[in-house]
PDB file of C-alpha atoms in Angstrom:
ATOM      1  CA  UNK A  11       0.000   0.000   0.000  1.00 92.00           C
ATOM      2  CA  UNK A  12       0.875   3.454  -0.504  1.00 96.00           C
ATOM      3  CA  UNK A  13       1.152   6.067   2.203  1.00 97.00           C
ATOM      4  CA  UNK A  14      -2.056   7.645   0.453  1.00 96.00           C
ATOM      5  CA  UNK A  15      -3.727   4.449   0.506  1.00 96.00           C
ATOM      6  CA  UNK A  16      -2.835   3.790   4.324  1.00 98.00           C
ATOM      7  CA  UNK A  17      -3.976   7.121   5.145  1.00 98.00           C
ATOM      8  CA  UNK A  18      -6.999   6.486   3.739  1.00 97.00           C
ATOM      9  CA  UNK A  19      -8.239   2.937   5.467  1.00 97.00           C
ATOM     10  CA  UNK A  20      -7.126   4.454   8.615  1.00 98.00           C
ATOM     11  CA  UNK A  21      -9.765   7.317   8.442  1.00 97.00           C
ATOM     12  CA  UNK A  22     -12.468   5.030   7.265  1.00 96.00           C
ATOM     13  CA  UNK A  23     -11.539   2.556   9.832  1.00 97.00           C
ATOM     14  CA  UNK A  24     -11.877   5.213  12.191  1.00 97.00           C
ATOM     15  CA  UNK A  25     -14.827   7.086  11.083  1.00 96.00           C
ATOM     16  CA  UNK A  26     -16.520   3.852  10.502  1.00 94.00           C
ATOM     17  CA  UNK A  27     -15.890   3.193  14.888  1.00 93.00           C
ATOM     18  CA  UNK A  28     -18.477   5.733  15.286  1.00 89.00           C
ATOM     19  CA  UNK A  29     -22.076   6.465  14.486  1.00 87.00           C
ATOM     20  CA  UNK A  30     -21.767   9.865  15.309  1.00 88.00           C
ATOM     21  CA  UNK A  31     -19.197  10.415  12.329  1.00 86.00           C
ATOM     22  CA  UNK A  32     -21.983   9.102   9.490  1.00 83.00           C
ATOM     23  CA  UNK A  33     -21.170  11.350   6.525  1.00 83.00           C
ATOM     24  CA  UNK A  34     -18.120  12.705   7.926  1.00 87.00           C
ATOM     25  CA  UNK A  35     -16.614  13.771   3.983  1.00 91.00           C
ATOM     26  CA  UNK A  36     -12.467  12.590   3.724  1.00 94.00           C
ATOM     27  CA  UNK A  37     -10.854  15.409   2.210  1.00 95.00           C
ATOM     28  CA  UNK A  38      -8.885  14.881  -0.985  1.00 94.00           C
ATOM     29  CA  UNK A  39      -5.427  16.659  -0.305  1.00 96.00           C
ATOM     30  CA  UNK A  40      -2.542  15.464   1.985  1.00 96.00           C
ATOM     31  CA  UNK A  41      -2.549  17.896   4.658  1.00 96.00           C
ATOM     32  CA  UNK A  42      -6.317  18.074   5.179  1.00 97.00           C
ATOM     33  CA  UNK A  43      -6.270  13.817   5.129  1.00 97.00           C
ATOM     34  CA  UNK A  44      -3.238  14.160   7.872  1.00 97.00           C
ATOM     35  CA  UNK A  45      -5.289  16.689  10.501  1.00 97.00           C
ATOM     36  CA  UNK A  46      -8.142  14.748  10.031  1.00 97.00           C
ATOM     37  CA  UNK A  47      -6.086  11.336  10.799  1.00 97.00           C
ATOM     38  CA  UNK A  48      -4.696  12.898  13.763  1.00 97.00           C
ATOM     39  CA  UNK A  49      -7.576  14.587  15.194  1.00 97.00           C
ATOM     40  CA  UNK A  50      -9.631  10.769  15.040  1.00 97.00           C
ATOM     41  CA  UNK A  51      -6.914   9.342  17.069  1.00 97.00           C
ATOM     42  CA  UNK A  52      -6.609  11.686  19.723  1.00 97.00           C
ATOM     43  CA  UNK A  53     -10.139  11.984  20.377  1.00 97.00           C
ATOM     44  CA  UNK A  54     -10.542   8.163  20.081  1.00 97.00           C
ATOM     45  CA  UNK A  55     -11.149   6.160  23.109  1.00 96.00           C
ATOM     46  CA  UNK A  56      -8.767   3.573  24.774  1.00 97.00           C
ATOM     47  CA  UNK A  57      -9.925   0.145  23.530  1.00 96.00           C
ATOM     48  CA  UNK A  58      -8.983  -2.785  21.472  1.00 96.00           C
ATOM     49  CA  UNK A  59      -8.375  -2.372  17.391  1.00 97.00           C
ATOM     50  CA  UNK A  60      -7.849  -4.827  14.788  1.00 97.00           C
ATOM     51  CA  UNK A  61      -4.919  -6.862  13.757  1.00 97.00           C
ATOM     52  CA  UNK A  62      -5.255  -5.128  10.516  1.00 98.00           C
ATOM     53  CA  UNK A  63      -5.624  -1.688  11.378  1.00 98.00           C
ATOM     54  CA  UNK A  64      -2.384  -1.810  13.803  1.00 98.00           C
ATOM     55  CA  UNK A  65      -0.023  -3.511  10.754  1.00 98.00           C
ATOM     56  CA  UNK A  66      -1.167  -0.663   8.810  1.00 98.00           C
ATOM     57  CA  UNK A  67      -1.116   2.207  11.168  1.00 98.00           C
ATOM     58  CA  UNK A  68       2.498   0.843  12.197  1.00 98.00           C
ATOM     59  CA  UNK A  69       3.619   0.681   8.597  1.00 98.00           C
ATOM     60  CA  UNK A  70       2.082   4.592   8.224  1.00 98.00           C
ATOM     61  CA  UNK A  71       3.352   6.171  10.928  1.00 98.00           C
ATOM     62  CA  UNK A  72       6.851   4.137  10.451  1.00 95.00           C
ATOM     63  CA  UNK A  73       6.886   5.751   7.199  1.00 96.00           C
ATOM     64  CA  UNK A  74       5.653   9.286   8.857  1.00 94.00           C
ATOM     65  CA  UNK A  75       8.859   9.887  11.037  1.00 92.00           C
ATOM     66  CA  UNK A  76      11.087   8.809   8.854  1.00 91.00           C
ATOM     67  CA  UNK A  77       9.580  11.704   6.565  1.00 93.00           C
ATOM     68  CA  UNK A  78      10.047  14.037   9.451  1.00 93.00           C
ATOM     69  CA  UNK A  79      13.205  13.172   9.793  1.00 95.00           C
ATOM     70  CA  UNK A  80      15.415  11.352  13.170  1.00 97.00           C
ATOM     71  CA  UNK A  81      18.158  12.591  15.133  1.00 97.00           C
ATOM     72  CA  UNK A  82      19.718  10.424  16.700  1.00 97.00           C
ATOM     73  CA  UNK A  83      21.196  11.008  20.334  1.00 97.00           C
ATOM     74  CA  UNK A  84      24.827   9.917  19.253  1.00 95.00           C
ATOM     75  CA  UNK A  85      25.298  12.572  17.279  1.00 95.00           C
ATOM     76  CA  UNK A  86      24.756  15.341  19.953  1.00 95.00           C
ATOM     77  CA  UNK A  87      27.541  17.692  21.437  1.00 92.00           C
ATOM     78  CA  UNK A  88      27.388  17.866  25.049  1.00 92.00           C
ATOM     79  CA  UNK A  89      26.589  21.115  26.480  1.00 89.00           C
ATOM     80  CA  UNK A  90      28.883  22.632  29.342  1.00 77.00           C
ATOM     81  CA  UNK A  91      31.371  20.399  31.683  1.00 81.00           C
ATOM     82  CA  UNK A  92      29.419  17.495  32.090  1.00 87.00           C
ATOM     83  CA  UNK A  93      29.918  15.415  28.777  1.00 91.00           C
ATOM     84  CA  UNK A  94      26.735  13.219  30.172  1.00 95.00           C
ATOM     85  CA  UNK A  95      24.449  16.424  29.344  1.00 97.00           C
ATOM     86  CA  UNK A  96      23.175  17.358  26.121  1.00 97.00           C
ATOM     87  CA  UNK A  97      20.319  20.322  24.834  1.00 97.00           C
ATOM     88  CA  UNK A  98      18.810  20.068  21.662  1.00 96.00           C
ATOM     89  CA  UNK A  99      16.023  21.949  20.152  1.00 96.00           C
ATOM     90  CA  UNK A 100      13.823  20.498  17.799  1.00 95.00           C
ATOM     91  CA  UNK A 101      10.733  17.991  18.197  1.00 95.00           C
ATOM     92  CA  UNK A 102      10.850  14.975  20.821  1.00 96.00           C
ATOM     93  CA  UNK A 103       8.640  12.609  18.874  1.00 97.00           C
ATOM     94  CA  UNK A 104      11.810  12.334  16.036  1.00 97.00           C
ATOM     95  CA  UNK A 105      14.834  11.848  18.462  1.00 98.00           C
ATOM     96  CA  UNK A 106      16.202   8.212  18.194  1.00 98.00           C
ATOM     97  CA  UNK A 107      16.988   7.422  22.170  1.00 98.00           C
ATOM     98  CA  UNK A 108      16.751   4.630  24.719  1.00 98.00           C
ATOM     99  CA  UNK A 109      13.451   6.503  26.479  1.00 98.00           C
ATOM    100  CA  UNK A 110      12.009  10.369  25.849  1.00 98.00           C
ATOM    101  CA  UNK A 111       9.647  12.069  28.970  1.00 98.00           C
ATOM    102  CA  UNK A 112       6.424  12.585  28.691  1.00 97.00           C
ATOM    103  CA  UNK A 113       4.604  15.488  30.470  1.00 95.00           C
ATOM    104  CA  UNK A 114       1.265  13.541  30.806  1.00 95.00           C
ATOM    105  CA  UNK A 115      -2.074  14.560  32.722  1.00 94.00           C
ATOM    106  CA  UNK A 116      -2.813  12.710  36.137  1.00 95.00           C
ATOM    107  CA  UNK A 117      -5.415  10.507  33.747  1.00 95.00           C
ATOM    108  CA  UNK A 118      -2.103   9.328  32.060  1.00 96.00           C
ATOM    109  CA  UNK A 119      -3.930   8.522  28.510  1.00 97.00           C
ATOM    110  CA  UNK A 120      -2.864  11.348  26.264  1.00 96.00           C
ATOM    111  CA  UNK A 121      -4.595  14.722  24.772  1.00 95.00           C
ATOM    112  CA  UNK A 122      -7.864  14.370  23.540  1.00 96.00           C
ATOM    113  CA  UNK A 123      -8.155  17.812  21.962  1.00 95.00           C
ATOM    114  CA  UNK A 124      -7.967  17.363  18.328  1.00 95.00           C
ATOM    115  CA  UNK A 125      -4.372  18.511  16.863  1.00 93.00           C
ATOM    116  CA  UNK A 126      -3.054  20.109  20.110  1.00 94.00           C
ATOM    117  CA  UNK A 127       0.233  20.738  20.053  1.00 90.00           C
ATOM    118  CA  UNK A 128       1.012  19.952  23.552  1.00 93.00           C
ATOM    119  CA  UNK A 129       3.814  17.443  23.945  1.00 94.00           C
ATOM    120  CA  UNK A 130       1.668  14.537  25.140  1.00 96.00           C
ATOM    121  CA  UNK A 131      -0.831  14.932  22.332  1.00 96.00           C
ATOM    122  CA  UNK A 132       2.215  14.439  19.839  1.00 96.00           C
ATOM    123  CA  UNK A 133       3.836  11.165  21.519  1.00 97.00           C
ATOM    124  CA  UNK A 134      -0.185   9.796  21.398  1.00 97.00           C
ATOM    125  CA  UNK A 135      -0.096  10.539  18.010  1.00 97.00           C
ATOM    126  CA  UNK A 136       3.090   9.821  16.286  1.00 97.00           C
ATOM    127  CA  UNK A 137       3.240   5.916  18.697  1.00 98.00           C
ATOM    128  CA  UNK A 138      -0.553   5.292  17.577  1.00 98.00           C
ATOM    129  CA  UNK A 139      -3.412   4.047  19.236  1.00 98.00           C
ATOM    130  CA  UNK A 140      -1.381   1.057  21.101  1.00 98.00           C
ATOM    131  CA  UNK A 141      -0.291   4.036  23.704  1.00 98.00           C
ATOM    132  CA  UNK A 142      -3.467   5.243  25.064  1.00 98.00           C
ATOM    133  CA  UNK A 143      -4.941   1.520  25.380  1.00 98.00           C
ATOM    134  CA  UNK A 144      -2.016   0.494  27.140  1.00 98.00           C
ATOM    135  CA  UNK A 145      -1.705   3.646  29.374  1.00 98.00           C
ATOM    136  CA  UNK A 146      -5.113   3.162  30.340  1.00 98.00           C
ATOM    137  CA  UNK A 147      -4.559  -0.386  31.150  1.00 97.00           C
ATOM    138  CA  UNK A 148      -2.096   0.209  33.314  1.00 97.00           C
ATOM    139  CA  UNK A 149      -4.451   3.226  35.289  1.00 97.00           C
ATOM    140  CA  UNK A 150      -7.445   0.865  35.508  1.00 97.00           C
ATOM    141  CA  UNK A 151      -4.881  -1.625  37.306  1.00 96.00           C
ATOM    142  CA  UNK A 152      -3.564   1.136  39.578  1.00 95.00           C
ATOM    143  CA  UNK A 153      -7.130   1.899  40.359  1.00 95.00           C
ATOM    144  CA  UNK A 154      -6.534   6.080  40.944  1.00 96.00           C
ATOM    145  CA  UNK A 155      -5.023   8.949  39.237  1.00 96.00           C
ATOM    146  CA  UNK A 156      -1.184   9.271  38.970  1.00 97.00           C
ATOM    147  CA  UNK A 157       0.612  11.160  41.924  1.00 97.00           C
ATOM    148  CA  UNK A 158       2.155  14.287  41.016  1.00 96.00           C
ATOM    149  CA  UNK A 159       6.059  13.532  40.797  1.00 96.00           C
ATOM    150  CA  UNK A 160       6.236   9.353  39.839  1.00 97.00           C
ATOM    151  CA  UNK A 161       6.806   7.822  36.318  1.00 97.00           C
ATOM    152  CA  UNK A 162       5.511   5.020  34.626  1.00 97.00           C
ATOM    153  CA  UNK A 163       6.956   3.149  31.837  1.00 98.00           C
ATOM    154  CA  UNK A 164       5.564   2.079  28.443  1.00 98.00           C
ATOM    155  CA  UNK A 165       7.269   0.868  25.167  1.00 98.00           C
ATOM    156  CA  UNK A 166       7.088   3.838  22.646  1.00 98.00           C
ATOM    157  CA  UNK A 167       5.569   1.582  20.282  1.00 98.00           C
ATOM    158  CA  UNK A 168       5.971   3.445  16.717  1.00 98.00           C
ATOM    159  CA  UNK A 169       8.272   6.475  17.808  1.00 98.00           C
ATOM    160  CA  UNK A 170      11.856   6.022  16.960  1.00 97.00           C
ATOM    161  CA  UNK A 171      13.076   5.765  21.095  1.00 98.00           C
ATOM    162  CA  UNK A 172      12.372   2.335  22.539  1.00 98.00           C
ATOM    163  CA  UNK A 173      10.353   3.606  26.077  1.00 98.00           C
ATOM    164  CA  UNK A 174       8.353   6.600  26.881  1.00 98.00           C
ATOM    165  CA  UNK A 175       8.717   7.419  30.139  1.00 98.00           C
ATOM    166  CA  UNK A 176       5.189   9.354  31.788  1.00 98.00           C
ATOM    167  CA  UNK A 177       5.208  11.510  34.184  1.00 97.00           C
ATOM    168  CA  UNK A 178       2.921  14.379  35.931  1.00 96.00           C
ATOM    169  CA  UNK A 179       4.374  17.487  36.772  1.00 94.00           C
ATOM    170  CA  UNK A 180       3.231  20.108  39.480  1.00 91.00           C
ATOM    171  CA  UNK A 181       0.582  22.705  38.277  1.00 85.00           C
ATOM    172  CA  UNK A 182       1.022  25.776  39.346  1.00 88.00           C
ATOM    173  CA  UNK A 183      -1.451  28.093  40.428  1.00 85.00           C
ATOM    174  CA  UNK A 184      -0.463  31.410  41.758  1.00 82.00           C
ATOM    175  CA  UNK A 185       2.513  31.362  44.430  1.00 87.00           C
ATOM    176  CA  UNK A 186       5.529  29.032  43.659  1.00 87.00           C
ATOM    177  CA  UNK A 187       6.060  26.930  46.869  1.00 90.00           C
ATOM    178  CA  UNK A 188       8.565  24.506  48.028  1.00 93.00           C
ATOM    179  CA  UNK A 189       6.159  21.550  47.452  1.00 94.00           C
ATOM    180  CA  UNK A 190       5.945  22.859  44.015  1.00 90.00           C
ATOM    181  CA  UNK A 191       9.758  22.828  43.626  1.00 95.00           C
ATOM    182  CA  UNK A 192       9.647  19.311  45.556  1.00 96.00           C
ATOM    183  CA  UNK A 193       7.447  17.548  43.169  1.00 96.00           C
ATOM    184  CA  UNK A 194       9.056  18.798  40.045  1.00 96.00           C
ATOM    185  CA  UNK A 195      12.440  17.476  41.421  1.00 97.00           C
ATOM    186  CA  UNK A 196      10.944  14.013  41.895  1.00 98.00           C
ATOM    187  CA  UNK A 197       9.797  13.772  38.399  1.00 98.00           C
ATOM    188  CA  UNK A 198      13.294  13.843  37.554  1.00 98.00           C
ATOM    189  CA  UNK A 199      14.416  11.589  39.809  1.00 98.00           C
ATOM    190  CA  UNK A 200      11.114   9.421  39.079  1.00 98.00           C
ATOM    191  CA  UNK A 201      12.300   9.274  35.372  1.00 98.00           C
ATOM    192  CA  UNK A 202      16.223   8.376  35.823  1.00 98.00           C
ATOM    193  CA  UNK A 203      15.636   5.630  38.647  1.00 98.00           C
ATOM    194  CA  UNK A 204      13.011   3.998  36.146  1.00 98.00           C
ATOM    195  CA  UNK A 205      15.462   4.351  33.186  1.00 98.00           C
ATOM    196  CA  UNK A 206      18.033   2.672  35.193  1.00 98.00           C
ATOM    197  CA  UNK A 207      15.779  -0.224  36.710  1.00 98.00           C
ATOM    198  CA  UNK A 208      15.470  -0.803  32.676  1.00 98.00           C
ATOM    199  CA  UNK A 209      18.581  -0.316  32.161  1.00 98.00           C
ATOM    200  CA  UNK A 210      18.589   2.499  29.767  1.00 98.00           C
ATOM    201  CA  UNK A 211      21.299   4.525  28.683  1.00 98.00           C
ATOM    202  CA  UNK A 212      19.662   7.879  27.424  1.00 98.00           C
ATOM    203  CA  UNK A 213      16.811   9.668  28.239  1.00 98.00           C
ATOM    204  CA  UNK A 214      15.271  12.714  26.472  1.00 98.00           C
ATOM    205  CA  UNK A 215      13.542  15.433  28.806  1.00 98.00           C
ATOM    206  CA  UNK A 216      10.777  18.194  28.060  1.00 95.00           C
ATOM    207  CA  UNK A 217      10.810  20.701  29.595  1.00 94.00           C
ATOM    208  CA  UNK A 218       8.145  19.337  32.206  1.00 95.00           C
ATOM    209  CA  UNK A 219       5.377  21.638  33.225  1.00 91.00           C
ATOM    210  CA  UNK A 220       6.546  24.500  31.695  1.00 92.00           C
ATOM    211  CA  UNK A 221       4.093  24.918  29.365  1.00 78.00           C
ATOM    212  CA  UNK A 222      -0.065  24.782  30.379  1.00 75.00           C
ATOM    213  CA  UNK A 223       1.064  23.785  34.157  1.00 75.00           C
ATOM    214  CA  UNK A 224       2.720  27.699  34.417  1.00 81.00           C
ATOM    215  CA  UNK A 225       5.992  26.014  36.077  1.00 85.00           C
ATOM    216  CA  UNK A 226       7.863  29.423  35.545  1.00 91.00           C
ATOM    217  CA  UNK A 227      11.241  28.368  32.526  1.00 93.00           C
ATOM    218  CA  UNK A 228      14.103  29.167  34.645  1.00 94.00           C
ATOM    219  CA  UNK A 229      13.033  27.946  37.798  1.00 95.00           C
ATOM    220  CA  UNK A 230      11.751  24.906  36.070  1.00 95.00           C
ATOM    221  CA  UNK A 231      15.402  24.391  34.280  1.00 96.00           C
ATOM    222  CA  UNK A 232      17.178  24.795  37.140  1.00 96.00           C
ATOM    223  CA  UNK A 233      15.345  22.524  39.128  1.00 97.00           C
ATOM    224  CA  UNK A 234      15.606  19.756  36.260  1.00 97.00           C
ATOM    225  CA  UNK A 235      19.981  20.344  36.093  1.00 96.00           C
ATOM    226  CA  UNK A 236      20.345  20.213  39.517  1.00 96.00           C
ATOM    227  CA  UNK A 237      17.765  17.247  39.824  1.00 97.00           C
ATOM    228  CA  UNK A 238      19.696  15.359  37.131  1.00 97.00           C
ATOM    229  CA  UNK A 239      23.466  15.963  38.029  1.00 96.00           C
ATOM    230  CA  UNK A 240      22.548  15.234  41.973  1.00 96.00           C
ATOM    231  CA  UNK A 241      21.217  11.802  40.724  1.00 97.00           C
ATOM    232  CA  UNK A 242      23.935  10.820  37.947  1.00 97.00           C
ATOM    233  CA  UNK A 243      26.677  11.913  40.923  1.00 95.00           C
ATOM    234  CA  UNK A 244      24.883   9.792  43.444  1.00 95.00           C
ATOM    235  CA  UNK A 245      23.528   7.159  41.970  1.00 93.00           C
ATOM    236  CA  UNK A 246      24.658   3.783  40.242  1.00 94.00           C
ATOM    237  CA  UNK A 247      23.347   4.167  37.176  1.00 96.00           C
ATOM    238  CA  UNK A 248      23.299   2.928  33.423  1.00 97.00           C
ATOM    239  CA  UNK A 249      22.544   6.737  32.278  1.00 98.00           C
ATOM    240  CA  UNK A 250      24.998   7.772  29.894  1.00 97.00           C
ATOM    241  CA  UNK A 251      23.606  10.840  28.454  1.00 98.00           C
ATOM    242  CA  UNK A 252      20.346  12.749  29.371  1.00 98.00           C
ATOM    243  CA  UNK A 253      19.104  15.500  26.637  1.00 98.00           C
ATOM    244  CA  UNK A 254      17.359  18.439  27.864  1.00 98.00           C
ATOM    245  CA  UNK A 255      14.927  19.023  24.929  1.00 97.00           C
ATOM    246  CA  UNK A 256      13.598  22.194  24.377  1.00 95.00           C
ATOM    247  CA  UNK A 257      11.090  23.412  21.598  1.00 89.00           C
ATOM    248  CA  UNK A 258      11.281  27.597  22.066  1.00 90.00           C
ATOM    249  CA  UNK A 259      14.611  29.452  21.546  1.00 93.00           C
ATOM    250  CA  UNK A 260      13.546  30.872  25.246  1.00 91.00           C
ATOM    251  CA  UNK A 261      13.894  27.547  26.632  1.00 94.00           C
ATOM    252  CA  UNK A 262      17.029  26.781  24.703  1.00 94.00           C
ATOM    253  CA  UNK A 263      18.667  30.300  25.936  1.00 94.00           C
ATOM    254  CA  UNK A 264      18.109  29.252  29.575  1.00 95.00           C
ATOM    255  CA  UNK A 265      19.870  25.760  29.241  1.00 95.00           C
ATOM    256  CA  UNK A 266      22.601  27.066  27.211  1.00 94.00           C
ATOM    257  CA  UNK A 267      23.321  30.021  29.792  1.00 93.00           C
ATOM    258  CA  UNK A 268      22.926  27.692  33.029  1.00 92.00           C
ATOM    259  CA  UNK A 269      24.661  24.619  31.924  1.00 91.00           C
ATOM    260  CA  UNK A 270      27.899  26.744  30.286  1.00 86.00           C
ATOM    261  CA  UNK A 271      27.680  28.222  34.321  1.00 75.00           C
ATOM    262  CA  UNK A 272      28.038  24.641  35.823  1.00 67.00           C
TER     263      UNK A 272
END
């Protein structure tokens, strides 16, 4: 099949899920087939799928980040004194790594808002549908919402790392407190002890909470360097490298400026 031809059965595999989507037209050009794609996943609900459906959605979105093109983390420069500490700007979903770090909701099943660029609506979309059913699977066995500050760990199905690693960052709401500071530490910490129990020897950061949550950037980055070189300093760990990913060129700025300070 054809990437046209995937893209196609997907959406009418989709569409056909739900009565509610009767008539729903499939529009003829690329871009307006991709949105649509995308915006039927992430507002599709966590449940079983066909054999069929998955070989072809793999094969798609296999086929989609290679078009979007990898990094991989070997080819990084590591920022500042610490050659175990990277930054690179660009888009998580495409970096080839052991595990990336998801900024996920206390639900833990992705974005449902239709094409939202928030971080954890693009992992949903780019590993496909296995994601969601599996994070929710894993929430119906815990029985209650995920605790600000822990991780959980799931394979990263179709992205090019091997694990996403999910975790819920404070939100903040007015006055920074120490609890605040607290609980963003521990995601940190949460993510690197799980990546070493798995024996993992790179892991990707966002730049967690910074974004919707209101985490203020600098705070937030200096919390995550000091988080990170406390546990690679105490701990005996497989980590090798850990890349502080960053999307804005604020973001990037702040890295740049604290780690080349360490």
């Amino acid at each position: 099949m054809t990437q046209q031809e995937r893209r196609e059965y997907l959406i009418q595999y989709l569409l056909k899920e739900e009565i509610r989507y009767v008539g729903q037209k499939i529009p003829a050009d690329k871009q307006g087939q991709e949105k649509l794609l995308r915006s039927l996943m992430n507002v599709r609900l966590p449940r079983p799928v066909s054999e069929e459906f998955l070989e072809i959605q793999d094969a798609y979105l296999l086929e989609r980040n290679v078009e979007r093109g990898i990094t991989d983390v070997n080819e990084l420069e590591p920022a500042g004194s610490d050659a175990r500490l990277f930054i690179w700007q660009g888009d998580i979903t495409t970096l080839k790594c052991d595990a990336i770090v998801n900024a996920a909701n206390s639900q833990m099943t992705g974005c449902y808002i239709p094409g939202h660029t928030c971080i954890d609506n693009c992992i949903h979309t780019y590993a496909g549908v296995q994601l969601r059913y599996d994070c929710f699977q894993k929430m119906q066995k815990q029985g209650f919402e995920e605790p600000t500050g822990q991780a959980k760990i799931t394979p990263a199905y179709n992205l090019p790392c091997r694990y996403v690693l999910h975790t819920v960052g404070p939100i903040i709401n007015g006055h920074l407190t120490k609890k605040d500071h607290d609980l963003l530490a521990n995601c940190y910490t949460s993510c690197l002890q799980l990546a070493t129990d798995y024996h993992l020897e790179s892991v990707a950061f966002c730049c967690i909470s910074t974004g919707v949550f209101h985490f203020p950037n600098e705070k937030a980055a200096k919390i995550a360097i000091a988080s990170t070189t406390d546990f690679l300093k105490q701990n005996d760990t497989t980590i090798k490298k850990v890349v502080f990913n960053v999307f804005k060129e604020n973001d990037k700025e702040i890295y740049e400026r604290l780690l080349s300070s360490n």
